Amino acid sequence: LVCQGRLNRRSPPHPPCRVGGARRQSRTMSADPEDPSSVYEWQRERHESDLGFFGDEVLDGEELHIVEEVVGKVTLTSLSRENMHSVPSTGLMLWEGTKALSQIIQSCADCFEGKRAVELGCGCSPLNAMALAQAGAGRVVATDGNPEALSLLRENAERNGASFEVRTLRWDDDEDVRKAGTGQFDVVVASDVLYIEEAIPALFRAAASLLSGGEHGLFLICYTPRRAIEALTISNAARAGFKQVEVRGCFQRALARQQRNNTMRLLQFERAGGDGKAR
């Protein structure tokens, strides 16, 4: 169920939108003073925020579509994907990968119980972090490099009564990784993060730094296949000290039950040195 409103710089904000008792009004995003220094998305997003996220310079009169969507029992606010070509902040949008991965985590709770888990590139969605917490993970941290996405993430988590750690983490920022917890996690998860080729090396370096020294630290990615990016992903994983392994049967079956086999892919990695078998 989706409830949608619109914003246009030539018109007043859209009326509040209600879904299951939830209420949402338009707002203005805060600016981040830092300048972009690479092609990574989080830095492009900061640049756009400098210009005024909902301002004339960015949208040039285009409408912003703010949606409220119910996923299971969770009500989420996000920016509609209709704006994906006019607004570079994909983290402000809700993607199918996070829905799929959260259901996999719920279905395979035993694989995450007691584990220290961190999500990379969570965007505005608390679904994976909530699923990890409900699965009994010993620690749950949701991270993203976009402060606006994290602000919306906190709102979505609060309205659904969820509780977990939230941290800013840009994959190429060693200090961000250190603050999140170098070597402090057993599991890293991510969804729909494989679309900017230049960012993939940093993604795996960050994941490698976050995982503990255990031989079989798990990195699970659920994503929408785009171009021929999987080979590039696997090669970058190897350079960061990971080995692709067979996806656990539980994960595969959970994805199949969602009837997403033709639209979503799972990749599972472990520390190099394992035997390559699914665990």
Short mmCIF file of C-alpha atoms in Angstrom, two decimals:
data_model
loop_
_atom_site.label_atom_id
_atom_site.label_comp_id
_atom_site.label_asym_id
_atom_site.label_seq_id
_atom_site.Cartn_x
_atom_site.Cartn_y
_atom_site.Cartn_z
CA LEU A 1 0.00 0.00 0.00
CA VAL A 2 1.46 3.34 -1.08
CA CYS A 3 0.22 6.83 -0.27
CA GLN A 4 1.79 9.57 -2.35
CA GLY A 5 2.04 13.35 -2.13
CA ARG A 6 3.83 15.90 -4.24
CA LEU A 7 6.08 18.86 -3.75
CA ASN A 8 6.59 21.57 -6.35
CA ARG A 9 8.52 24.79 -5.87
CA ARG A 10 5.63 26.66 -7.52
CA SER A 11 3.01 25.26 -5.19
CA PRO A 12 2.56 24.90 -1.42
CA PRO A 13 3.57 21.61 0.27
CA HIS A 14 1.28 18.62 -0.26
CA PRO A 15 -1.31 17.85 2.39
CA PRO A 16 -0.37 15.42 5.14
CA CYS A 17 -0.53 11.80 4.00
CA ARG A 18 -1.99 9.05 6.20
CA VAL A 19 -1.40 5.32 6.03
CA GLY A 20 -2.45 3.17 8.96
CA GLY A 21 -2.60 6.23 11.20
CA ALA A 22 0.82 7.56 10.14
CA ARG A 23 1.12 11.20 9.15
CA ARG A 24 3.73 12.80 6.93
CA GLN A 25 4.35 16.40 5.91
CA SER A 26 6.87 17.95 3.59
CA ARG A 27 10.10 19.33 5.00
CA THR A 28 13.31 20.99 3.89
CA MET A 29 16.54 19.01 4.02
CA SER A 30 19.49 20.45 5.91
CA ALA A 31 22.71 21.27 4.07
CA ASP A 32 26.08 19.60 4.50
CA PRO A 33 29.02 21.98 4.09
CA GLU A 34 31.52 19.48 2.70
CA ASP A 35 32.55 19.58 -0.96
CA PRO A 36 32.56 16.56 -3.30
CA SER A 37 35.95 15.02 -4.09
CA SER A 38 35.08 11.89 -6.08
CA VAL A 39 32.33 10.24 -8.10
CA TYR A 40 30.97 8.26 -5.17
CA GLU A 41 27.27 8.77 -4.64
CA TRP A 42 27.48 9.93 -1.02
CA GLN A 43 29.74 12.81 -2.12
CA ARG A 44 27.49 13.72 -5.05
CA GLU A 45 24.59 13.82 -2.59
CA ARG A 46 26.46 16.22 -0.34
CA HIS A 47 27.12 18.51 -3.28
CA GLU A 48 23.45 18.59 -4.19
CA SER A 49 22.57 19.38 -0.58
CA ASP A 50 24.91 22.38 -0.76
CA LEU A 51 22.78 23.70 -3.61
CA GLY A 52 19.59 23.28 -1.59
CA PHE A 53 18.11 19.83 -1.80
CA PHE A 54 14.58 20.94 -2.64
CA GLY A 55 15.74 24.14 -4.33
CA ASP A 56 15.49 25.50 -7.86
CA GLU A 57 19.09 24.67 -8.70
CA VAL A 58 18.58 20.96 -8.19
CA LEU A 59 15.08 20.23 -9.44
CA ASP A 60 14.42 23.16 -11.79
CA GLY A 61 10.70 23.00 -11.18
CA GLU A 62 10.30 19.21 -11.14
CA GLU A 63 7.94 17.72 -8.60
CA LEU A 64 9.15 15.66 -5.67
CA HIS A 65 6.94 12.69 -4.84
CA ILE A 66 6.93 11.77 -1.15
CA VAL A 67 5.47 8.32 -0.51
CA GLU A 68 4.39 6.32 2.49
CA GLU A 69 4.49 2.58 2.03
CA VAL A 70 3.42 -0.29 4.26
CA VAL A 71 5.80 -3.26 4.15
CA GLY A 72 4.35 -6.01 6.30
CA LYS A 73 3.59 -4.22 9.56
CA VAL A 74 6.12 -1.44 8.95
CA THR A 75 5.16 2.00 7.62
CA LEU A 76 7.95 3.83 5.82
CA THR A 77 8.34 7.30 4.38
CA SER A 78 10.65 7.79 1.41
CA LEU A 79 11.16 9.73 -1.78
CA SER A 80 9.48 8.10 -4.76
CA ARG A 81 11.72 6.42 -7.32
CA GLU A 82 9.98 8.61 -9.88
CA ASN A 83 12.57 11.19 -8.81
CA MET A 84 15.59 8.93 -9.32
CA HIS A 85 16.74 10.84 -12.41
CA SER A 86 16.32 14.31 -10.93
CA VAL A 87 17.55 13.64 -7.37
CA PRO A 88 20.87 11.76 -6.95
CA SER A 89 20.11 10.67 -3.38
CA THR A 90 19.06 7.08 -3.99
CA GLY A 91 19.36 6.54 -0.23
CA LEU A 92 16.19 8.59 0.23
CA MET A 93 14.26 6.02 -1.81
CA LEU A 94 12.99 2.57 -0.85
CA TRP A 95 14.36 -0.24 -3.04
CA GLU A 96 13.25 -3.83 -3.59
CA GLY A 97 16.56 -5.22 -2.36
CA THR A 98 15.96 -4.09 1.20
CA LYS A 99 12.51 -5.68 1.20
CA ALA A 100 13.90 -8.95 -0.12
CA LEU A 101 16.88 -9.07 2.24
CA SER A 102 14.83 -8.24 5.31
CA GLN A 103 12.51 -11.16 4.57
CA ILE A 104 15.50 -13.45 4.09
CA ILE A 105 16.86 -12.42 7.50
CA GLN A 106 13.48 -13.03 9.11
CA SER A 107 13.19 -16.47 7.49
CA CYS A 108 16.73 -17.45 8.48
CA ALA A 109 16.85 -15.92 11.96
CA ASP A 110 19.02 -18.77 13.31
CA CYS A 111 21.85 -17.63 11.03
CA PHE A 112 21.94 -14.21 12.72
CA GLU A 113 21.02 -14.97 16.33
CA GLY A 114 23.69 -13.73 18.70
CA LYS A 115 25.77 -12.25 15.86
CA ARG A 116 27.16 -8.73 15.79
CA ALA A 117 25.74 -7.32 12.55
CA VAL A 118 26.26 -4.14 10.56
CA GLU A 119 24.47 -2.95 7.44
CA LEU A 120 26.30 -0.90 4.81
CA GLY A 121 24.33 1.57 2.69
CA CYS A 122 21.04 1.25 4.56
CA GLY A 123 19.62 4.50 3.18
CA CYS A 124 16.31 5.56 4.73
CA SER A 125 15.07 1.99 5.29
CA PRO A 126 15.21 0.35 8.74
CA LEU A 127 13.88 -2.97 7.40
CA ASN A 128 17.14 -4.94 7.50
CA ALA A 129 18.20 -3.56 10.88
CA MET A 130 14.77 -4.31 12.32
CA ALA A 131 14.89 -7.86 10.93
CA LEU A 132 18.35 -8.41 12.43
CA ALA A 133 17.19 -7.15 15.82
CA GLN A 134 14.11 -9.38 15.69
CA ALA A 135 16.33 -12.33 14.73
CA GLY A 136 18.18 -11.87 18.01
CA ALA A 137 21.43 -10.39 16.71
CA GLY A 138 23.71 -9.43 19.58
CA ARG A 139 24.39 -6.00 18.12
CA VAL A 140 22.81 -4.19 15.17
CA VAL A 141 24.29 -1.11 13.48
CA ALA A 142 22.76 0.57 10.41
CA THR A 143 25.10 2.82 8.42
CA ASP A 144 25.01 5.11 5.43
CA GLY A 145 27.14 7.93 4.05
CA ASN A 146 24.26 10.33 3.41
CA PRO A 147 23.19 12.35 6.48
CA GLU A 148 19.77 13.09 4.97
CA ALA A 149 19.08 9.39 4.46
CA LEU A 150 20.12 8.70 8.05
CA SER A 151 17.81 11.43 9.32
CA LEU A 152 14.89 9.82 7.48
CA LEU A 153 16.03 6.39 8.68
CA ARG A 154 15.79 7.55 12.29
CA GLU A 155 12.29 8.92 11.68
CA ASN A 156 11.17 5.65 10.09
CA ALA A 157 12.70 3.60 12.91
CA GLU A 158 11.13 5.76 15.62
CA ARG A 159 7.65 5.67 14.13
CA ASN A 160 7.82 1.86 14.05
CA GLY A 161 9.21 1.50 17.57
CA ALA A 162 12.54 0.10 16.38
CA SER A 163 15.79 0.45 18.30
CA PHE A 164 19.29 -0.07 16.89
CA GLU A 165 22.52 1.88 16.42
CA VAL A 166 22.75 4.36 13.55
CA ARG A 167 26.10 5.66 12.30
CA THR A 168 27.48 7.71 9.43
CA LEU A 169 29.81 5.52 7.39
CA ARG A 170 31.31 6.51 4.06
CA TRP A 171 33.00 3.44 2.71
CA ASP A 172 36.23 5.22 1.74
CA ASP A 173 36.54 7.08 5.06
CA ASP A 174 38.85 5.21 7.45
CA GLU A 175 37.72 7.32 10.40
CA ASP A 176 34.05 6.50 9.75
CA VAL A 177 34.92 2.80 9.64
CA ARG A 178 36.94 3.06 12.85
CA LYS A 179 34.10 4.79 14.68
CA ALA A 180 31.60 2.19 13.50
CA GLY A 181 33.79 -0.56 14.95
CA THR A 182 36.84 -1.96 13.17
CA GLY A 183 36.94 -5.72 13.60
CA GLN A 184 33.83 -5.77 15.78
CA PHE A 185 31.29 -7.58 13.59
CA ASP A 186 30.49 -11.16 12.62
CA VAL A 187 28.07 -10.29 9.82
CA VAL A 188 27.90 -7.53 7.21
CA VAL A 189 24.78 -7.16 5.07
CA ALA A 190 23.94 -4.81 2.21
CA SER A 191 21.17 -4.48 -0.35
CA ASP A 192 21.10 -2.79 -3.77
CA VAL A 193 24.55 -1.25 -3.36
CA LEU A 194 26.14 -2.64 -6.55
CA TYR A 195 25.42 0.05 -9.11
CA ILE A 196 28.30 2.56 -8.95
CA GLU A 197 31.33 0.64 -10.17
CA GLU A 198 33.85 3.10 -8.71
CA ALA A 199 32.44 2.59 -5.21
CA ILE A 200 32.68 -1.21 -5.14
CA PRO A 201 36.35 -1.41 -4.05
CA ALA A 202 35.63 0.88 -1.09
CA LEU A 203 32.54 -1.19 -0.18
CA PHE A 204 34.61 -4.35 0.22
CA ARG A 205 37.50 -2.63 1.98
CA ALA A 206 35.04 -1.24 4.52
CA ALA A 207 33.38 -4.64 4.98
CA ALA A 208 36.77 -6.33 5.45
CA SER A 209 37.75 -3.78 8.09
CA LEU A 210 34.49 -4.16 10.01
CA LEU A 211 34.50 -7.95 10.19
CA SER A 212 36.22 -9.59 13.13
CA GLY A 213 39.31 -11.71 12.72
CA GLY A 214 37.23 -14.86 12.65
CA GLU A 215 37.88 -17.06 9.62
CA HIS A 216 34.27 -17.17 8.44
CA GLY A 217 32.97 -13.63 8.77
CA LEU A 218 29.87 -13.40 6.57
CA PHE A 219 29.17 -10.69 3.99
CA LEU A 220 25.73 -11.10 2.37
CA ILE A 221 24.55 -8.89 -0.50
CA CYS A 222 21.09 -8.84 -2.07
CA TYR A 223 20.84 -6.77 -5.21
CA THR A 224 19.03 -6.10 -8.46
CA PRO A 225 21.29 -7.29 -11.30
CA ARG A 226 22.63 -4.36 -13.30
CA ARG A 227 24.81 -4.73 -16.37
CA ALA A 228 27.77 -7.11 -16.03
CA ILE A 229 28.67 -5.91 -12.54
CA GLU A 230 28.90 -9.25 -10.78
CA ALA A 231 32.34 -10.17 -12.17
CA LEU A 232 33.68 -6.78 -11.11
CA THR A 233 32.19 -7.30 -7.66
CA ILE A 234 33.80 -10.71 -7.20
CA SER A 235 37.22 -9.49 -8.31
CA ASN A 236 37.09 -6.54 -5.90
CA ALA A 237 35.97 -8.85 -3.11
CA ALA A 238 39.04 -11.03 -3.70
CA ARG A 239 41.36 -8.02 -3.59
CA ALA A 240 39.84 -7.08 -0.21
CA GLY A 241 40.49 -10.56 1.20
CA PHE A 242 37.10 -12.16 0.56
CA LYS A 243 36.18 -15.39 -1.18
CA GLN A 244 32.84 -15.94 -2.86
CA VAL A 245 31.10 -18.99 -1.45
CA GLU A 246 27.94 -20.88 -2.22
CA VAL A 247 24.90 -19.01 -0.96
CA ARG A 248 23.37 -20.80 2.02
CA GLY A 249 20.39 -22.93 1.15
CA CYS A 250 18.23 -21.14 3.71
CA PHE A 251 18.91 -17.80 2.03
CA GLN A 252 18.20 -19.20 -1.43
CA ARG A 253 14.94 -20.80 -0.36
CA ALA A 254 13.80 -17.62 1.37
CA LEU A 255 14.38 -15.64 -1.81
CA ALA A 256 12.57 -18.28 -3.87
CA ARG A 257 9.53 -18.09 -1.58
CA GLN A 258 9.32 -14.40 -2.41
CA GLN A 259 9.22 -15.31 -6.13
CA ARG A 260 12.10 -12.90 -6.75
CA ASN A 261 14.53 -15.38 -8.34
CA ASN A 262 14.35 -13.63 -11.71
CA THR A 263 14.66 -10.08 -10.36
CA MET A 264 17.04 -10.32 -7.38
CA ARG A 265 20.44 -11.91 -6.82
CA LEU A 266 22.28 -12.99 -3.70
CA LEU A 267 26.05 -12.98 -3.27
CA GLN A 268 27.74 -14.46 -0.22
CA PHE A 269 31.37 -13.87 0.75
CA GLU A 270 33.59 -15.10 3.54
CA ARG A 271 37.14 -14.37 4.60
CA ALA A 272 39.59 -15.95 2.20
CA GLY A 273 40.90 -19.24 3.60
CA GLY A 274 37.51 -20.94 4.08
CA ASP A 275 36.60 -24.08 2.17
CA GLY A 276 33.98 -22.36 0.00
CA LYS A 277 31.05 -24.30 1.41
CA ALA A 278 27.86 -22.56 2.46
CA ARG A 279 27.44 -22.21 6.22
#
